[in-house]
Short mmCIF file of C-alpha atoms and ligand atoms in Angstrom, two decimals:
data_model
loop_
_atom_site.label_atom_id
_atom_site.label_comp_id
_atom_site.label_asym_id
_atom_site.label_seq_id
_atom_site.Cartn_x
_atom_site.Cartn_y
_atom_site.Cartn_z
CA UNK A 20 -30.93 67.96 -16.66
CA UNK A 21 -29.25 64.83 -15.54
CA UNK A 22 -26.20 63.85 -16.85
CA UNK A 23 -26.39 60.27 -17.06
CA UNK A 24 -29.47 57.87 -17.35
CA UNK A 25 -28.56 54.21 -16.79
CA UNK A 26 -31.24 52.08 -17.99
CA UNK A 27 -30.96 48.34 -16.08
CA UNK A 28 -29.13 47.33 -12.80
CA UNK A 29 -27.25 44.45 -14.35
CA UNK A 30 -23.79 44.09 -13.60
CA UNK A 31 -22.89 46.78 -15.96
CA UNK A 32 -25.53 49.34 -15.33
CA UNK A 33 -24.96 48.86 -11.86
CA UNK A 34 -21.39 49.41 -11.87
CA UNK A 35 -21.18 52.44 -14.30
CA UNK A 36 -24.03 54.12 -12.53
CA UNK A 37 -21.98 53.73 -9.08
CA UNK A 38 -18.74 54.89 -10.86
CA UNK A 39 -20.53 58.00 -12.50
CA UNK A 40 -22.10 58.93 -9.12
CA UNK A 41 -18.88 58.64 -7.49
CA UNK A 42 -17.33 60.98 -10.16
CA UNK A 43 -19.98 63.59 -9.05
CA UNK A 44 -21.90 63.23 -12.41
CA UNK A 45 -26.06 63.50 -11.73
CA UNK A 46 -26.89 60.05 -12.48
CA UNK A 47 -30.07 58.19 -12.38
CA UNK A 48 -30.12 54.06 -12.45
CA UNK A 49 -33.67 52.86 -13.77
CA UNK A 50 -34.29 48.93 -12.85
CA UNK A 51 -37.54 47.25 -14.30
CA UNK A 52 -37.85 44.75 -11.39
CA UNK A 53 -37.91 45.57 -7.49
CA UNK A 54 -34.34 43.62 -7.15
CA UNK A 55 -31.16 44.54 -8.81
CA UNK A 56 -28.65 42.47 -10.70
CA UNK A 57 -30.61 40.86 -13.85
CA UNK A 58 -28.89 37.88 -14.56
CA UNK A 59 -26.88 38.08 -11.56
CA UNK A 60 -29.38 38.73 -9.10
CA UNK A 61 -31.35 37.01 -6.39
CA UNK A 62 -35.08 36.49 -5.81
CA UNK A 63 -37.77 35.14 -3.36
CA UNK A 64 -40.46 32.70 -4.17
CA UNK A 65 -42.40 30.37 -1.74
CA UNK A 66 -40.79 32.04 0.83
CA UNK A 67 -37.12 30.72 -0.15
CA UNK A 68 -34.26 32.69 -1.76
CA UNK A 69 -32.63 31.73 -4.85
CA UNK A 70 -29.49 33.22 -7.31
CA UNK A 71 -30.94 33.56 -10.36
CA UNK A 72 -28.31 33.04 -12.86
CA UNK A 73 -24.85 33.77 -11.67
CA UNK A 74 -23.39 31.87 -8.79
CA UNK A 75 -19.60 32.12 -9.12
CA UNK A 76 -17.51 35.43 -8.71
CA UNK A 77 -14.11 35.48 -10.34
CA UNK A 78 -11.90 38.44 -10.84
CA UNK A 79 -11.79 39.80 -7.23
CA UNK A 80 -8.30 40.04 -6.99
CA UNK A 81 -5.39 42.57 -7.70
CA UNK A 82 -4.95 43.84 -11.14
CA UNK A 83 -8.41 42.32 -12.26
CA UNK A 84 -11.30 44.30 -13.81
CA UNK A 85 -13.79 43.33 -10.92
CA UNK A 86 -11.50 44.49 -7.81
CA UNK A 87 -10.47 47.42 -9.82
CA UNK A 88 -14.08 48.38 -10.41
CA UNK A 89 -15.14 47.91 -6.81
CA UNK A 90 -12.21 49.82 -5.77
CA UNK A 91 -12.96 52.83 -7.97
CA UNK A 92 -16.51 52.89 -6.65
CA UNK A 93 -15.44 52.36 -2.80
CA UNK A 94 -17.08 49.08 -2.35
CA UNK A 95 -15.80 46.23 -0.38
CA UNK A 96 -17.67 42.96 -0.69
CA UNK A 97 -18.19 40.37 2.06
CA UNK A 98 -16.64 37.10 0.23
CA UNK A 99 -15.97 33.36 0.69
CA UNK A 100 -13.27 32.05 -1.52
CA UNK A 101 -14.39 28.87 -2.78
CA UNK A 102 -11.73 26.01 -3.54
CA UNK A 103 -12.03 23.82 -5.59
CA UNK A 104 -14.03 26.33 -7.63
CA UNK A 105 -16.08 23.41 -9.53
CA UNK A 106 -15.92 19.61 -8.49
CA UNK A 107 -16.63 17.87 -11.82
CA UNK A 108 -18.77 14.67 -11.87
CA UNK A 109 -18.42 12.77 -14.92
CA UNK A 110 -19.22 8.79 -15.36
CA UNK A 111 -18.67 8.78 -11.66
CA UNK A 112 -15.08 10.34 -11.55
CA UNK A 113 -15.02 13.19 -9.40
CA UNK A 114 -12.36 16.10 -10.72
CA UNK A 115 -11.86 19.03 -8.08
CA UNK A 116 -10.92 22.25 -10.28
CA UNK A 117 -8.32 23.21 -7.74
CA UNK A 118 -7.10 26.91 -7.78
CA UNK A 119 -3.54 24.97 -7.48
CA UNK A 120 -2.39 23.64 -10.81
CA UNK A 121 -0.45 21.08 -9.12
CA UNK A 122 -3.30 19.70 -6.99
CA UNK A 123 -5.71 19.87 -10.18
CA UNK A 124 -3.14 17.80 -12.44
CA UNK A 125 -3.01 15.20 -9.74
CA UNK A 126 -6.62 14.73 -9.70
CA UNK A 127 -6.94 15.19 -13.43
CA UNK A 128 -4.14 12.48 -14.26
CA UNK A 129 -5.92 9.84 -11.82
CA UNK A 130 -8.99 10.30 -14.02
CA UNK A 131 -7.90 10.95 -17.42
CA UNK A 132 -4.39 9.49 -17.75
CA UNK A 133 -2.47 11.04 -20.42
CA UNK A 134 1.09 12.31 -21.28
CA UNK A 135 0.22 15.29 -22.27
CA UNK A 136 -1.70 17.06 -19.45
CA UNK A 137 1.34 18.66 -18.01
CA UNK A 138 2.21 20.82 -21.46
CA UNK A 139 -1.13 21.57 -22.13
CA UNK A 140 -2.33 22.56 -18.62
CA UNK A 141 0.78 24.60 -18.02
CA UNK A 142 0.04 26.33 -21.16
CA UNK A 143 -3.65 27.36 -19.73
CA UNK A 144 -2.29 28.37 -16.64
CA UNK A 145 0.36 30.92 -18.14
CA UNK A 146 -1.96 32.19 -20.64
CA UNK A 147 -4.27 33.18 -17.34
CA UNK A 148 -1.46 34.40 -15.47
CA UNK A 149 -0.39 36.81 -18.40
CA UNK A 150 -3.39 38.10 -19.85
CA UNK A 151 -4.71 40.56 -17.46
CA UNK A 152 -1.30 42.06 -17.25
CA UNK A 153 -1.59 43.49 -20.71
CA UNK A 154 -3.21 46.82 -20.30
CA UNK A 155 -3.87 49.81 -22.66
CA UNK A 156 -6.19 48.58 -25.36
CA UNK A 157 -9.54 49.88 -26.06
CA UNK A 158 -12.40 49.67 -28.46
CA UNK A 159 -14.73 52.34 -30.26
CA UNK A 160 -17.28 52.24 -32.56
CA UNK A 161 -17.92 55.87 -32.44
CA UNK A 162 -16.55 56.71 -35.91
CA UNK A 163 -14.93 54.49 -38.33
CA UNK A 164 -11.48 56.67 -37.72
CA UNK A 165 -11.86 55.73 -33.96
CA UNK A 166 -12.53 52.44 -34.80
CA UNK A 167 -9.48 52.11 -36.88
CA UNK A 168 -7.26 53.58 -34.09
CA UNK A 169 -8.82 51.47 -31.41
CA UNK A 170 -7.88 48.40 -33.23
CA UNK A 171 -4.14 49.59 -32.95
CA UNK A 172 -4.22 49.43 -29.38
CA UNK A 173 -4.66 45.75 -29.68
CA UNK A 174 -1.40 45.40 -31.31
CA UNK A 175 0.54 44.31 -28.20
CA UNK A 176 -1.91 41.96 -26.93
CA UNK A 177 -2.05 40.57 -30.77
CA UNK A 178 1.68 40.17 -30.66
CA UNK A 179 2.01 38.58 -27.27
CA UNK A 180 -0.96 35.80 -27.85
CA UNK A 181 -0.52 35.72 -31.78
CA UNK A 182 -0.02 31.91 -31.60
CA UNK A 183 -3.31 31.09 -29.80
CA UNK A 184 -5.23 34.10 -31.55
CA UNK A 185 -5.59 32.66 -34.92
CA UNK A 186 -6.00 29.15 -34.15
CA UNK A 187 -9.00 27.39 -33.73
CA UNK A 188 -8.83 25.90 -30.06
CA UNK A 189 -10.42 22.24 -31.34
CA UNK A 190 -7.53 21.91 -33.65
CA UNK A 191 -5.03 23.37 -31.16
CA UNK A 192 -6.02 21.12 -28.47
CA UNK A 193 -6.09 17.95 -30.94
CA UNK A 194 -2.64 18.98 -32.26
CA UNK A 195 -1.16 18.69 -28.83
CA UNK A 196 -3.08 15.59 -27.54
CA UNK A 197 -2.94 13.65 -30.63
CA UNK A 198 -5.29 10.92 -29.40
CA UNK A 199 -8.40 13.04 -27.97
CA UNK A 200 -11.06 10.92 -26.25
CA UNK A 201 -14.53 11.53 -26.41
CA UNK A 202 -14.70 11.63 -22.52
CA UNK A 203 -12.04 13.97 -22.32
CA UNK A 204 -13.18 16.34 -24.93
CA UNK A 205 -16.88 16.10 -23.35
CA UNK A 206 -14.94 17.26 -19.79
CA UNK A 207 -13.21 20.18 -21.73
CA UNK A 208 -16.34 21.21 -24.07
CA UNK A 209 -18.40 21.64 -20.85
CA UNK A 210 -16.31 23.68 -19.12
CA UNK A 211 -15.45 25.76 -22.12
CA UNK A 212 -19.06 26.12 -22.77
CA UNK A 213 -20.30 27.74 -19.52
CA UNK A 214 -17.64 30.67 -19.71
CA UNK A 215 -17.06 30.98 -23.31
CA UNK A 216 -20.75 30.37 -24.48
CA UNK A 217 -19.55 28.44 -27.79
CA UNK A 218 -18.14 25.41 -28.55
CA UNK A 219 -14.32 24.60 -28.91
CA UNK A 220 -14.97 24.30 -32.87
CA UNK A 221 -16.03 27.63 -33.09
CA UNK A 222 -13.46 29.81 -30.82
CA UNK A 223 -9.72 30.53 -31.00
CA UNK A 224 -7.44 28.96 -28.55
CA UNK A 225 -6.79 32.33 -26.41
CA UNK A 226 -10.55 32.24 -25.71
CA UNK A 227 -10.47 28.51 -24.73
CA UNK A 228 -7.35 28.75 -22.30
CA UNK A 229 -9.10 32.02 -20.66
CA UNK A 230 -12.45 29.65 -20.27
CA UNK A 231 -10.49 26.56 -19.26
CA UNK A 232 -8.36 28.43 -16.85
CA UNK A 233 -10.77 30.66 -15.24
CA UNK A 234 -10.82 28.34 -12.20
CA UNK A 235 -6.96 29.10 -11.65
CA UNK A 236 -8.01 32.70 -10.62
CA UNK A 237 -9.92 33.08 -6.99
CA UNK A 238 -13.52 32.15 -7.23
CA UNK A 239 -15.83 33.39 -4.65
CA UNK A 240 -19.01 32.40 -3.12
CA UNK A 241 -21.29 35.60 -2.09
CA UNK A 242 -22.74 34.97 1.17
CA UNK A 243 -26.79 36.40 1.34
CA UNK A 244 -26.79 35.52 -2.28
CA UNK A 245 -25.63 37.58 -5.41
CA UNK A 246 -27.86 40.55 -5.06
CA UNK A 247 -25.78 41.58 -1.95
CA UNK A 248 -23.12 42.84 -4.46
CA UNK A 249 -25.98 45.51 -6.01
CA UNK A 250 -26.96 46.59 -2.68
CA UNK A 251 -23.46 47.27 -2.02
CA UNK A 252 -22.14 48.91 -5.44
CA UNK A 253 -25.55 51.09 -5.68
CA UNK A 254 -25.53 52.17 -2.03
CA UNK A 255 -24.42 55.73 -2.84
CA UNK A 256 -26.71 56.39 -6.02
CA UNK A 257 -29.26 58.99 -4.98
CA UNK A 258 -31.50 58.74 -7.82
CA UNK A 259 -32.35 54.82 -7.83
CA UNK A 260 -35.61 53.98 -9.33
CA UNK A 261 -36.38 50.52 -8.96
CA UNK A 262 -39.84 48.70 -10.28
CA UNK A 263 -39.31 51.45 -12.96
CA UNK A 264 -39.18 50.06 -16.51
CA UNK A 265 -37.99 52.68 -19.31
CA UNK A 266 -40.78 52.61 -21.60
CA UNK A 267 -39.45 55.10 -24.34
CA UNK A 268 -36.28 57.01 -25.12
CA UNK A 269 -36.63 60.25 -27.40
CA UNK A 270 -33.81 61.90 -29.03
CA UNK A 271 -33.85 65.57 -28.87
CA UNK A 272 -31.10 67.81 -30.85
CA UNK A 273 -28.59 67.79 -27.59
CA UNK A 274 -30.39 65.51 -25.05
CA UNK A 275 -32.50 62.52 -24.45
CA UNK A 276 -36.05 62.13 -22.92
CA UNK A 277 -36.35 59.20 -21.00
CA UNK A 278 -40.03 58.07 -20.33
CA UNK A 279 -41.36 55.77 -17.58
CA UNK A 280 -44.94 55.20 -17.07
CA UNK A 281 -45.07 58.07 -14.47
CA UNK A 282 -42.16 60.58 -15.28
CA UNK A 283 -40.19 62.07 -18.26
CA UNK A 284 -36.22 62.59 -17.28
CA UNK A 285 -34.31 64.91 -19.45
CA UNK A 286 -30.58 63.85 -19.62
CA UNK A 287 -27.58 64.55 -21.63
CA UNK A 288 -26.34 60.73 -21.94
CA UNK A 289 -27.92 57.56 -22.08
CA UNK A 290 -26.42 54.17 -21.05
CA UNK A 291 -28.42 51.40 -22.01
CA UNK A 292 -27.85 47.96 -20.05
CA UNK A 293 -30.73 46.25 -22.14
CA UNK A 294 -29.37 43.69 -24.80
CA UNK A 295 -28.41 45.06 -28.02
CA UNK A 296 -31.01 42.60 -29.41
CA UNK A 297 -34.18 44.42 -28.23
CA UNK A 298 -32.85 48.01 -27.45
CA UNK A 299 -34.28 49.35 -30.79
CA UNK A 300 -37.86 48.86 -28.83
CA UNK A 301 -36.99 51.73 -26.82
CA UNK A 302 -36.92 54.03 -29.78
CA UNK A 303 -38.64 55.66 -32.62
CA UNK A 304 -35.68 57.48 -34.16
CA UNK A 305 -34.63 55.68 -37.33
CA UNK A 306 -30.92 56.03 -37.13
CA UNK A 307 -30.59 54.48 -33.55
CA UNK A 308 -33.56 51.71 -34.53
CA UNK A 309 -31.50 50.96 -37.67
CA UNK A 310 -28.15 50.74 -35.59
CA UNK A 311 -29.49 48.37 -33.09
CA UNK A 312 -31.25 46.14 -35.60
CA UNK A 313 -27.71 45.71 -37.75
CA UNK A 314 -26.53 43.80 -34.82
CA UNK A 315 -29.67 41.12 -34.82
CA UNK A 316 -27.26 38.97 -36.94
CA UNK A 317 -25.16 38.13 -33.54
CA UNK A 318 -28.31 36.87 -32.01
CA UNK A 319 -27.65 33.14 -31.53
CA UNK A 320 -30.79 32.83 -29.58
CA UNK A 321 -28.49 31.12 -26.97
CA UNK A 322 -30.31 30.78 -23.44
CA UNK A 323 -30.66 28.98 -20.14
CA UNK A 324 -33.11 26.66 -18.63
CA UNK A 325 -33.20 26.80 -14.89
CA UNK A 326 -34.13 24.41 -12.07
CA UNK A 327 -34.25 26.12 -8.79
CA UNK A 328 -34.77 23.75 -5.57
CA UNK A 329 -34.65 24.21 -1.56
CA UNK A 330 -33.60 20.91 -0.04
CA UNK A 331 -33.50 19.83 3.51
CA UNK A 332 -30.31 18.11 4.09
CA UNK A 333 -27.23 17.76 6.61
CA UNK A 334 -24.89 16.45 4.16
CA UNK A 335 -22.09 18.58 2.95
CA UNK A 336 -22.17 19.86 -0.27
CA UNK A 337 -19.62 21.81 -2.28
CA UNK A 338 -20.68 25.14 -3.68
CA UNK A 339 -20.55 24.07 -7.12
CA UNK A 340 -20.77 20.92 -9.30
CA UNK A 341 -20.56 20.35 -13.27
CA UNK A 342 -22.27 17.14 -13.92
CA UNK A 343 -21.31 15.71 -17.49
CA UNK A 344 -23.51 13.30 -18.77
CA UNK A 345 -23.23 11.19 -22.48
CA UNK A 346 -25.89 12.79 -23.84
CA UNK A 347 -27.61 15.94 -24.72
CA UNK A 348 -30.69 16.90 -22.47
CA UNK A 349 -34.09 16.96 -24.62
CA UNK A 350 -34.88 20.73 -25.45
CA UNK A 351 -31.32 21.88 -24.76
CA UNK A 352 -27.92 22.35 -26.33
CA UNK A 353 -25.88 20.42 -23.76
CA UNK A 354 -25.01 17.13 -22.01
CA UNK A 355 -23.65 19.24 -18.69
CA UNK A 356 -25.61 20.56 -15.89
CA UNK A 357 -24.11 23.43 -13.52
CA UNK A 358 -25.13 22.96 -10.10
CA UNK A 359 -24.70 25.48 -7.38
CA UNK A 360 -25.61 24.98 -3.63
CA UNK A 361 -25.68 27.97 -0.71
CA UNK A 362 -22.95 27.56 1.67
CA UNK A 363 -24.12 25.28 4.74
CA UNK A 364 -23.70 28.52 7.14
CA UNK A 365 -25.41 31.08 4.89
CA UNK A 366 -28.70 30.95 6.52
CA UNK A 367 -29.66 34.20 4.77
CA UNK A 368 -29.87 32.54 1.42
CA UNK A 369 -31.22 29.15 2.83
CA UNK A 370 -33.03 28.34 6.41
CA UNK A 371 -30.51 26.50 8.67
CA UNK A 372 -30.62 22.61 7.75
CA UNK A 373 -31.60 23.54 4.04
CA UNK A 374 -29.79 24.11 0.81
CA UNK A 375 -30.73 26.84 -2.30
CA UNK A 376 -29.97 25.10 -5.10
CA UNK A 377 -29.69 26.62 -8.77
CA UNK A 378 -29.21 24.25 -11.77
CA UNK A 379 -28.69 25.65 -15.15
CA UNK A 380 -28.17 24.45 -18.74
CA UNK A 381 -27.78 25.68 -22.03
CA UNK A 382 -30.85 26.09 -24.52
CA UNK A 383 -32.05 27.62 -27.33
CA UNK A 384 -35.04 30.41 -27.46
CA UNK A 385 -36.66 28.72 -30.28
CA UNK A 386 -36.97 25.46 -28.52
CA UNK A 387 -39.43 27.28 -26.23
CA UNK A 388 -41.82 28.90 -29.08
CA UNK A 389 -44.78 26.38 -29.23
CA UNK A 390 -47.49 27.61 -26.96
CA UNK A 391 -48.89 24.26 -27.22
CA UNK A 392 -46.29 22.10 -25.90
CA UNK A 393 -44.47 24.36 -24.05
CA UNK A 394 -45.79 23.54 -20.54
CA UNK A 395 -45.37 19.61 -21.15
CA UNK A 396 -41.77 20.51 -22.38
CA UNK A 397 -41.18 22.74 -19.10
CA UNK A 398 -42.36 19.79 -16.94
CA UNK A 399 -40.73 17.07 -18.33
CA UNK A 400 -37.33 18.71 -18.62
CA UNK A 401 -37.57 19.86 -15.11
CA UNK A 402 -38.15 16.54 -13.91
CA UNK A 403 -35.42 15.11 -15.73
CA UNK A 404 -32.99 17.46 -14.18
CA UNK A 405 -34.38 16.87 -10.70
CA UNK A 406 -33.41 12.88 -11.22
CA UNK A 407 -29.99 13.63 -12.87
CA UNK A 408 -29.25 16.01 -9.82
CA UNK A 409 -31.05 13.88 -7.19
CA UNK A 410 -29.03 10.57 -8.47
CA UNK A 411 -25.94 11.84 -8.80
CA UNK A 412 -25.39 13.62 -5.62
CA UNK A 413 -27.51 11.25 -3.47
CA UNK A 414 -30.53 13.62 -2.51
CA UNK A 415 -33.41 12.06 -1.76
CA UNK A 416 -36.85 13.11 -3.60
CA UNK A 417 -38.30 13.83 0.10
CA UNK A 418 -35.74 16.14 0.92
CA UNK A 419 -36.83 18.66 -1.79
CA UNK A 420 -39.05 21.24 -0.15
CA UNK A 421 -39.63 23.43 -3.19
CA UNK A 422 -38.77 23.48 -6.84
CA UNK A 423 -39.69 25.11 -9.78
CA UNK A 424 -38.23 25.76 -13.22
CA UNK A 425 -37.43 28.68 -15.71
CA UNK A 426 -37.33 28.75 -19.30
CA UNK A 427 -36.31 31.37 -21.52
CA UNK A 428 -39.79 33.08 -21.79
CA UNK A 429 -39.33 33.26 -17.96
CA UNK A 430 -36.44 35.60 -18.48
CA UNK A 431 -37.88 37.56 -20.96
CA UNK A 432 -41.02 38.10 -18.64
CA UNK A 433 -38.70 39.26 -15.62
CA UNK A 434 -35.63 41.05 -17.05
CA UNK A 435 -36.71 41.82 -20.75
CA UNK A 436 -34.07 39.23 -22.41
CA UNK A 437 -34.65 35.71 -23.57
CA UNK A 438 -31.04 35.42 -25.03
CA UNK A 439 -28.73 34.79 -22.41
CA UNK A 440 -25.16 34.23 -21.82
CA UNK A 441 -24.23 37.46 -24.27
CA UNK A 442 -22.25 37.66 -27.31
CA UNK A 443 -19.81 34.69 -27.44
CA UNK A 444 -16.28 35.99 -29.26
CA UNK A 445 -15.97 33.27 -31.62
CA UNK A 446 -13.65 33.15 -34.71
CA UNK A 447 -16.54 34.50 -36.90
CA UNK A 448 -17.61 37.09 -34.18
CA UNK A 449 -14.56 39.08 -33.16
CA UNK A 450 -13.30 42.50 -33.40
CA UNK A 451 -14.15 44.92 -35.31
CA UNK A 452 -17.67 42.74 -35.89
CA UNK A 453 -18.57 43.44 -32.40
CA UNK A 454 -20.79 46.18 -30.83
CA UNK A 455 -18.77 48.81 -28.62
CA UNK A 456 -19.65 50.68 -25.42
CA UNK A 457 -19.92 53.78 -27.53
CA UNK A 458 -21.92 54.08 -30.81
CA UNK A 459 -22.19 56.42 -33.76
CA UNK A 460 -25.05 58.46 -31.82
CA UNK A 461 -23.94 61.57 -29.78
CA UNK A 462 -24.58 60.68 -26.02
CA UNK A 463 -25.76 57.00 -26.29
CA UNK A 464 -23.71 54.36 -24.59
CA UNK A 465 -23.96 50.67 -23.87
CA UNK A 466 -22.76 48.15 -21.43
CA UNK A 467 -23.68 44.66 -20.50
CA UNK A 468 -22.64 41.30 -21.91
CA UNK A 469 -24.01 41.73 -25.49
CA UNK A 470 -21.35 44.39 -26.14
CA UNK A 471 -17.75 44.43 -25.55
CA UNK A 472 -16.05 42.68 -24.12
CA UNK A 473 -17.86 39.25 -23.01
CA UNK A 474 -20.31 37.67 -20.59
CA UNK A 475 -19.84 37.24 -16.64
CA UNK A 476 -18.19 39.41 -14.01
CA UNK A 477 -15.03 39.65 -15.76
CA UNK A 478 -15.97 40.05 -19.37
CA UNK A 479 -18.88 42.84 -18.57
CA UNK A 480 -16.59 45.07 -16.15
CA UNK A 481 -14.06 44.80 -19.09
CA UNK A 482 -16.55 46.35 -20.75
CA UNK A 483 -17.24 49.10 -18.27
CA UNK A 484 -13.84 49.97 -17.96
CA UNK A 485 -13.98 50.40 -21.77
CA UNK A 486 -17.02 52.56 -21.55
CA UNK A 487 -15.16 54.73 -19.06
CA UNK A 488 -12.26 55.13 -21.65
CA UNK A 489 -14.34 55.88 -24.41
CA UNK A 490 -16.63 58.44 -22.64
CA UNK A 491 -13.46 59.90 -21.26
CA UNK A 492 -14.88 60.22 -17.76
C1 FAD B 16 -27.87 30.79 -15.87
C2 FAD B 16 -26.86 31.71 -15.95
C3 FAD B 16 -25.64 31.56 -14.89
C4 FAD B 16 -24.65 32.22 -15.05
N1 FAD B 16 -23.71 32.00 -14.09
C5 FAD B 16 -22.51 33.29 -13.98
C6 FAD B 16 -21.49 32.74 -13.20
O1 FAD B 16 -21.63 31.96 -12.29
N2 FAD B 16 -20.61 33.66 -13.05
C7 FAD B 16 -20.21 35.03 -13.64
O2 FAD B 16 -19.66 35.62 -13.82
N3 FAD B 16 -21.55 34.92 -15.02
C8 FAD B 16 -22.48 34.21 -14.89
N4 FAD B 16 -23.47 34.10 -15.63
C9 FAD B 16 -23.20 35.50 -16.72
C10 FAD B 16 -23.53 36.87 -16.03
O3 FAD B 16 -24.55 36.60 -15.17
C11 FAD B 16 -24.26 37.80 -17.23
O4 FAD B 16 -23.32 37.96 -18.38
C12 FAD B 16 -24.52 39.35 -16.49
O5 FAD B 16 -24.81 39.12 -14.93
C13 FAD B 16 -25.01 39.95 -17.56
O6 FAD B 16 -24.91 41.29 -16.94
P1 FAD B 16 -25.27 42.59 -17.78
O7 FAD B 16 -24.78 43.81 -17.20
O8 FAD B 16 -25.43 42.12 -19.12
O9 FAD B 16 -26.77 42.79 -17.44
P2 FAD B 16 -28.29 41.78 -17.13
O10 FAD B 16 -27.75 40.73 -16.27
O11 FAD B 16 -28.70 41.54 -18.93
O12 FAD B 16 -29.30 42.99 -16.55
C14 FAD B 16 -29.88 44.05 -17.23
C15 FAD B 16 -30.96 44.61 -16.28
O13 FAD B 16 -31.71 45.52 -17.14
C16 FAD B 16 -33.22 45.60 -16.64
N5 FAD B 16 -33.90 46.39 -17.57
C17 FAD B 16 -34.03 45.22 -18.80
N6 FAD B 16 -34.94 46.33 -19.53
C18 FAD B 16 -35.21 47.41 -18.88
C19 FAD B 16 -35.88 48.54 -18.99
N7 FAD B 16 -36.93 48.89 -20.17
N8 FAD B 16 -35.79 49.48 -18.06
C20 FAD B 16 -35.25 49.41 -16.79
N9 FAD B 16 -34.41 48.02 -16.96
C21 FAD B 16 -34.54 47.19 -17.47
C22 FAD B 16 -33.04 43.91 -16.16
O14 FAD B 16 -34.19 43.76 -15.51
C23 FAD B 16 -32.00 43.88 -15.86
O15 FAD B 16 -31.86 43.98 -14.37
C24 FAD B 16 -24.62 33.51 -15.47
C25 FAD B 16 -25.66 34.01 -16.71
C26 FAD B 16 -26.63 33.10 -16.57
C27 FAD B 16 -27.62 33.27 -17.39
#
């Protein structure tokens, strides 16, 4: 009998499987694809390598969840610190998001002069410095009593951040700046959207401050591509099942049967790294199906449209750019592109003299449902993004040696999910409305960006730490 069967090797699944294995539990990790990491993986196409989605690693520093979990499983990654974390370009103005607050403020003041910048950004900086120092809270959905007790554990956090926790971010920022101009608001909105996955009008100021200030933490580039992290994280897992989709899970009295096309595994516990929005399809048990279906109301259908390119160039590019335009691109939800380049010396990710480029923009899964127009939409948006990236970053079309696009449908085909970016923590979707890492069903757990705590490396890792607390392992 297996102790823990983990379904999916995203950030959440790989980390919890490695942790349980290190603790001596008999653990199996199933991954549908040959490569590990889901949204944070690296894949090969036409002979070139690309990071699928995630390209920045934040939170590998003392006292932060990513470092704490890597240390807990005995994994030390090879990383390159990247500073500025992002180079923001808007209307020809370049604003590097330096880790150092004063350096960043100098660049900001030159491009968007305002007397309130000092007050505002010092506040954002302080919130980011103090947030990770508050510890001891956890979140459980196991029963009503456990849920209430867990909510009480947030009191110190709620008291410390009470001023920004219950205040709408847009109102809070407008209150400080008074005369917020449209260009600067777009600058703020674009940066909030890539981290918080929601606009300022929907979130509280604490979430906005953490999103705006994440570049004040150390940001890393992963040489060789993000899949390197997963190879390292999972190295000690003995029962590693790549290219093995789990097709069905059957609940028995005191254990589960996990079925793949070839074998059936008996396990005491199941940890799903699939999304909350499609996990019901794995079960026939009505209680479990109903549990997952009750969260479908949180599905915001948000997703990503991706452009992948390999370019031949000797120019020097930063690792990450955010290109902010005036208007929203067609079939998308945004006016901003996030563009990541491989390191010039990273010849494992791109051949010498080349860059591997990943470009992403927010979209809605429902924009891609019309089979008759799908191909045309994909081609026209891809060409529009190529044009923007080439124009703004001065790349010639002839320098592009490979290019293709991916839509929410592509993500669904490869990693079983069309909704991307997880559950944003908004004023409406807040604890206790969010699903936790435990469930009311004995032996069934969940991890990943559609459950507590949030998306991205730090968000999913806080969820893994919470899972460890509620499983008492
Ligand atoms: C375009 C984009 C850019 C991003 N950029 C960043 C960034 O720069 N920095 C950052 O920190 N975060 C970033 N994120 C967010 C981050 O990548 C995700 O929040 C995170 O990777 C999600 O991890 P997860 O644990 O939820 O697992 P997922 O990534 O959802 O992985 C789940 C895994 O489960 C597998 N699976 C599904 N069904 C089955 C099944 N039945 N059987 C077996 N396996 C199955 C899938 O194949 C997949 O590998 C980005 C996301 C996107 C989409």
